[in-house]
Coordinates of C-alpha atoms in Angstrom, one line a residue:
X1 CA 3.6 21.8 -3.1
X2 CA 2.2 19.4 -5.6
X3 CA 3.1 15.7 -5.8
X4 CA 2.9 13.0 -8.3
X5 CA 0.5 10.2 -7.6
X6 CA 1.1 6.5 -8.3
X7 CA -1.2 3.6 -7.5
X8 CA -3.5 6.0 -5.6
X9 CA -0.6 7.1 -3.4
X10 CA 1.4 10.3 -3.3
X11 CA 4.8 9.6 -4.8
X12 CA 6.8 9.1 -8.0
X13 CA 6.7 5.9 -10.0
X14 CA 9.3 3.2 -9.0
X15 CA 12.6 4.0 -10.7
X16 CA 14.5 1.5 -12.7
X17 CA 17.1 1.3 -10.0
X18 CA 14.6 0.6 -7.3
X19 CA 12.8 -1.9 -9.4
X20 CA 16.1 -3.8 -10.1
X21 CA 16.9 -3.7 -6.4
X22 CA 13.4 -4.9 -5.5
X23 CA 13.7 -7.8 -7.9
X24 CA 17.1 -8.9 -6.6
X25 CA 16.0 -8.7 -3.0
X26 CA 12.8 -10.6 -3.8
X27 CA 14.9 -13.4 -5.3
X28 CA 17.4 -13.7 -2.5
X29 CA 15.8 -12.6 0.8
X30 CA 13.6 -14.6 3.2
X31 CA 10.0 -13.6 3.6
X32 CA 9.2 -16.3 6.2
X33 CA 6.3 -14.6 8.0
X34 CA 4.5 -14.0 4.7
X35 CA 4.8 -17.6 3.7
X36 CA 2.7 -18.5 6.7
X37 CA -0.4 -16.8 5.1
X38 CA -2.9 -19.5 4.4
X39 CA -6.3 -17.8 3.9
X40 CA -7.6 -15.0 1.6
X41 CA -10.9 -13.6 2.8
X42 CA -13.2 -10.7 1.8
X43 CA -15.7 -9.0 4.0
X44 CA -17.0 -5.5 5.1
X45 CA -15.8 -3.6 8.2
X46 CA -17.8 -0.8 9.9
X47 CA -16.3 2.2 11.7
X48 CA -16.9 1.6 15.4
X49 CA -17.4 5.4 15.9
X50 CA -19.3 6.1 12.7
X51 CA -21.7 3.3 11.9
X52 CA -22.7 4.9 8.6
X53 CA -19.2 4.2 7.3
X54 CA -18.2 0.8 6.0
X55 CA -15.3 -0.5 4.0
X56 CA -14.8 -3.6 1.8
X57 CA -11.6 -5.3 2.9
X58 CA -9.4 -8.0 1.6
X59 CA -7.7 -10.1 4.3
X60 CA -4.6 -12.3 4.1
X61 CA -4.4 -14.4 7.3
X62 CA -2.0 -16.7 9.0
X63 CA -2.4 -19.0 12.0
X64 CA 0.2 -18.6 14.7
X65 CA -1.4 -21.5 16.6
X66 CA -4.9 -23.1 17.0
X67 CA -6.2 -20.1 19.0
X68 CA -4.6 -17.1 17.3
X69 CA -4.7 -15.7 13.8
X70 CA -3.3 -12.5 12.4
X71 CA -4.4 -10.8 9.2
X72 CA -3.0 -8.2 6.8
X73 CA -5.8 -6.0 5.5
X74 CA -5.8 -4.4 2.0
X75 CA -8.1 -2.3 0.0
X76 CA -8.2 -4.8 -2.9
X77 CA -6.5 -8.0 -4.0
X78 CA -4.5 -6.2 -6.8
X79 CA -0.7 -6.3 -6.9
X80 CA -0.6 -2.6 -6.0
X81 CA -3.2 -2.9 -3.2
X82 CA -2.7 -0.6 -0.2
X83 CA -2.1 -2.1 3.2
X84 CA -4.8 -0.4 5.3
X85 CA -4.9 -2.3 8.6
X86 CA -4.6 -5.3 10.7
X87 CA -6.9 -7.8 12.3
X88 CA -6.2 -10.2 15.1
X89 CA -8.6 -13.2 15.6
X90 CA -8.7 -15.3 18.8
X91 CA -10.6 -18.3 19.9
X92 CA -13.5 -18.2 22.3
X93 CA -11.3 -19.8 24.9
X94 CA -8.8 -16.9 24.8
X95 CA -11.5 -14.3 24.5
X96 CA -13.2 -15.5 27.7
X97 CA -10.0 -14.7 29.6
X98 CA -9.9 -11.0 28.6
X99 CA -11.1 -8.4 31.1
X100 CA -14.5 -6.8 30.4
X101 CA -13.1 -3.5 29.1
X102 CA -10.8 -5.2 26.7
X103 CA -13.6 -7.4 25.4
X104 CA -15.3 -4.3 24.1
X105 CA -12.7 -3.8 21.4
X106 CA -13.5 -7.2 19.8
X107 CA -16.3 -8.3 17.5
X108 CA -18.0 -11.6 16.7
X109 CA -18.0 -13.3 13.3
X110 CA -21.4 -15.0 13.5
X111 CA -23.3 -12.7 11.2
X112 CA -20.4 -12.5 8.7
X113 CA -20.4 -16.2 8.4
X114 CA -24.1 -17.0 8.5
X115 CA -25.2 -14.2 6.2
X116 CA -22.7 -15.2 3.5
X117 CA -20.9 -11.9 3.6
X118 CA -17.6 -13.4 4.6
X119 CA -16.1 -15.3 1.7
X120 CA -12.8 -16.9 0.6
X121 CA -12.7 -15.9 -3.1
X122 CA -12.4 -19.0 -5.3
X123 CA -9.4 -19.5 -7.5
X124 CA -10.5 -19.7 -11.1
X125 CA -9.0 -23.2 -11.5
X126 CA -10.8 -24.6 -8.5
X127 CA -14.1 -26.4 -9.1
X128 CA -16.9 -24.6 -7.2
X129 CA -18.1 -27.7 -5.3
X130 CA -14.6 -28.6 -4.1
X131 CA -13.9 -25.0 -3.0
X132 CA -17.2 -24.6 -1.2
X133 CA -16.6 -27.7 0.9
X134 CA -13.2 -26.3 2.0
X135 CA -14.6 -22.8 2.5
X136 CA -17.5 -24.1 4.6
X137 CA -15.2 -26.1 6.8
X138 CA -13.2 -23.0 7.4
X139 CA -16.3 -21.0 8.2
X140 CA -17.3 -23.6 10.9
X141 CA -14.2 -22.5 12.7
X142 CA -14.4 -18.7 12.0
X143 CA -17.9 -18.5 13.3
X144 CA -16.6 -19.0 16.8
X145 CA -13.7 -16.6 16.8
X146 CA -13.5 -12.9 17.9
X147 CA -11.7 -10.2 16.0
X148 CA -10.0 -6.9 16.8
X149 CA -9.4 -4.5 13.9
X150 CA -7.6 -1.3 13.4
X151 CA -7.5 0.5 10.1
X152 CA -4.4 2.7 9.7
X153 CA -5.1 4.1 6.3
X154 CA -8.6 5.4 5.4
X155 CA -8.3 5.0 1.6
X156 CA -12.1 5.0 1.3
X157 CA -12.0 8.7 2.3
X158 CA -9.6 9.5 -0.5
X159 CA -6.5 9.7 1.7
X160 CA -3.4 9.4 -0.4
X161 CA -1.2 8.7 2.6
X162 CA -1.9 6.9 6.0
X163 CA -2.6 10.1 8.0
X164 CA -4.3 10.5 11.3
X165 CA -4.8 8.1 14.2
X166 CA -5.7 4.4 13.8
X167 CA -9.4 3.7 13.6
X168 CA -11.1 0.9 15.5
X169 CA -13.3 -1.1 13.1
X170 CA -15.9 -3.7 13.8
X171 CA -18.4 -6.0 12.0
X172 CA -22.0 -5.9 11.1
X173 CA -24.2 -8.1 13.2
X174 CA -27.6 -7.8 11.3
X175 CA -28.9 -7.4 7.8
X176 CA -30.6 -4.0 8.4
X177 CA -27.4 -2.2 9.5
X178 CA -26.5 -1.2 6.0
X179 CA -27.7 -1.8 2.4
X180 CA -26.5 -5.4 2.5
X181 CA -28.0 -6.6 -0.8
X182 CA -26.5 -3.6 -2.7
X183 CA -23.0 -3.6 -1.3
X184 CA -22.5 -7.4 -0.8
X185 CA -24.3 -8.0 -4.1
X186 CA -22.0 -5.7 -6.0
X187 CA -19.0 -7.3 -4.4
X188 CA -20.3 -10.7 -5.3
X189 CA -20.9 -9.7 -8.9
X190 CA -17.4 -8.5 -9.2
X191 CA -15.6 -11.5 -7.7
X192 CA -18.0 -14.3 -8.8
X193 CA -19.6 -15.1 -5.5
X194 CA -23.2 -15.3 -4.2
X195 CA -24.0 -14.5 -0.6
X196 CA -27.5 -16.1 -0.9
X197 CA -25.9 -19.4 -1.9
X198 CA -23.3 -19.1 0.9
X199 CA -26.0 -18.5 3.5
X200 CA -27.9 -21.5 2.3
X201 CA -25.0 -24.0 2.4
X202 CA -24.0 -22.6 5.9
X203 CA -27.4 -23.2 7.5
X204 CA -26.0 -26.2 9.3
X205 CA -23.3 -24.2 11.0
X206 CA -24.1 -24.0 14.7
X207 CA -24.4 -20.5 16.1
X208 CA -22.3 -20.1 19.2
X209 CA -23.3 -18.0 22.2
X210 CA -21.9 -14.5 21.7
X211 CA -20.3 -12.8 24.7
X212 CA -22.4 -9.8 25.8
X213 CA -19.3 -7.6 25.8
X214 CA -18.5 -8.2 22.2
X215 CA -19.8 -6.0 19.3
X216 CA -20.0 -3.1 21.7
X217 CA -20.2 -0.4 19.0
X218 CA -23.8 -1.6 18.3
X219 CA -24.6 -1.5 22.0
X220 CA -23.4 2.1 22.6
X221 CA -21.0 0.8 25.3
X222 CA -17.8 2.6 24.0
X223 CA -16.4 5.4 21.9
X224 CA -12.8 5.0 21.0

């Protein structure tokens, strides 16, 4: 049976009635958890079981406390972006308390930060120098945290619906693990960033000691 497709998803366009109801609900209901979102990030994730597969991901993150963050992951920053997964980020302090097997599901953020891959896309109205100071301050914190990612919708594979099991994703930890200059360079050209500049202004950020059980997909310690 054939289906219509809207916004890259199987389904009919929003009806006038649904649009009206959506507008009314948006104007009257509470969206308290979403108002806690305080950071918009962009980076690349790698499939923990297929290291040849990577996905550019837009993150919208909130702090629940000083040690815990939670992020909604989308395939773009467009209004009709598809929600493709979740990422939890915890402090080094919380990570150290995890048992060794659990630690293998988590990845470090050192390479993402120091390489300039991880960025907070700058609002057009914000002066570059001002924004970069704020972004660099944020990166000084992110470099120490550990993340756990599951993608629920593999839109990069052409899936029009979130089918199949969740996929554990991880992070790159070295430049030679994919064509960094090509993929990150193309991303930067599109959103007005420059990973080389980011790497330069982040040279002062201290590199924390990474737990040996983290980033396990690159150490052949697990298949999920």
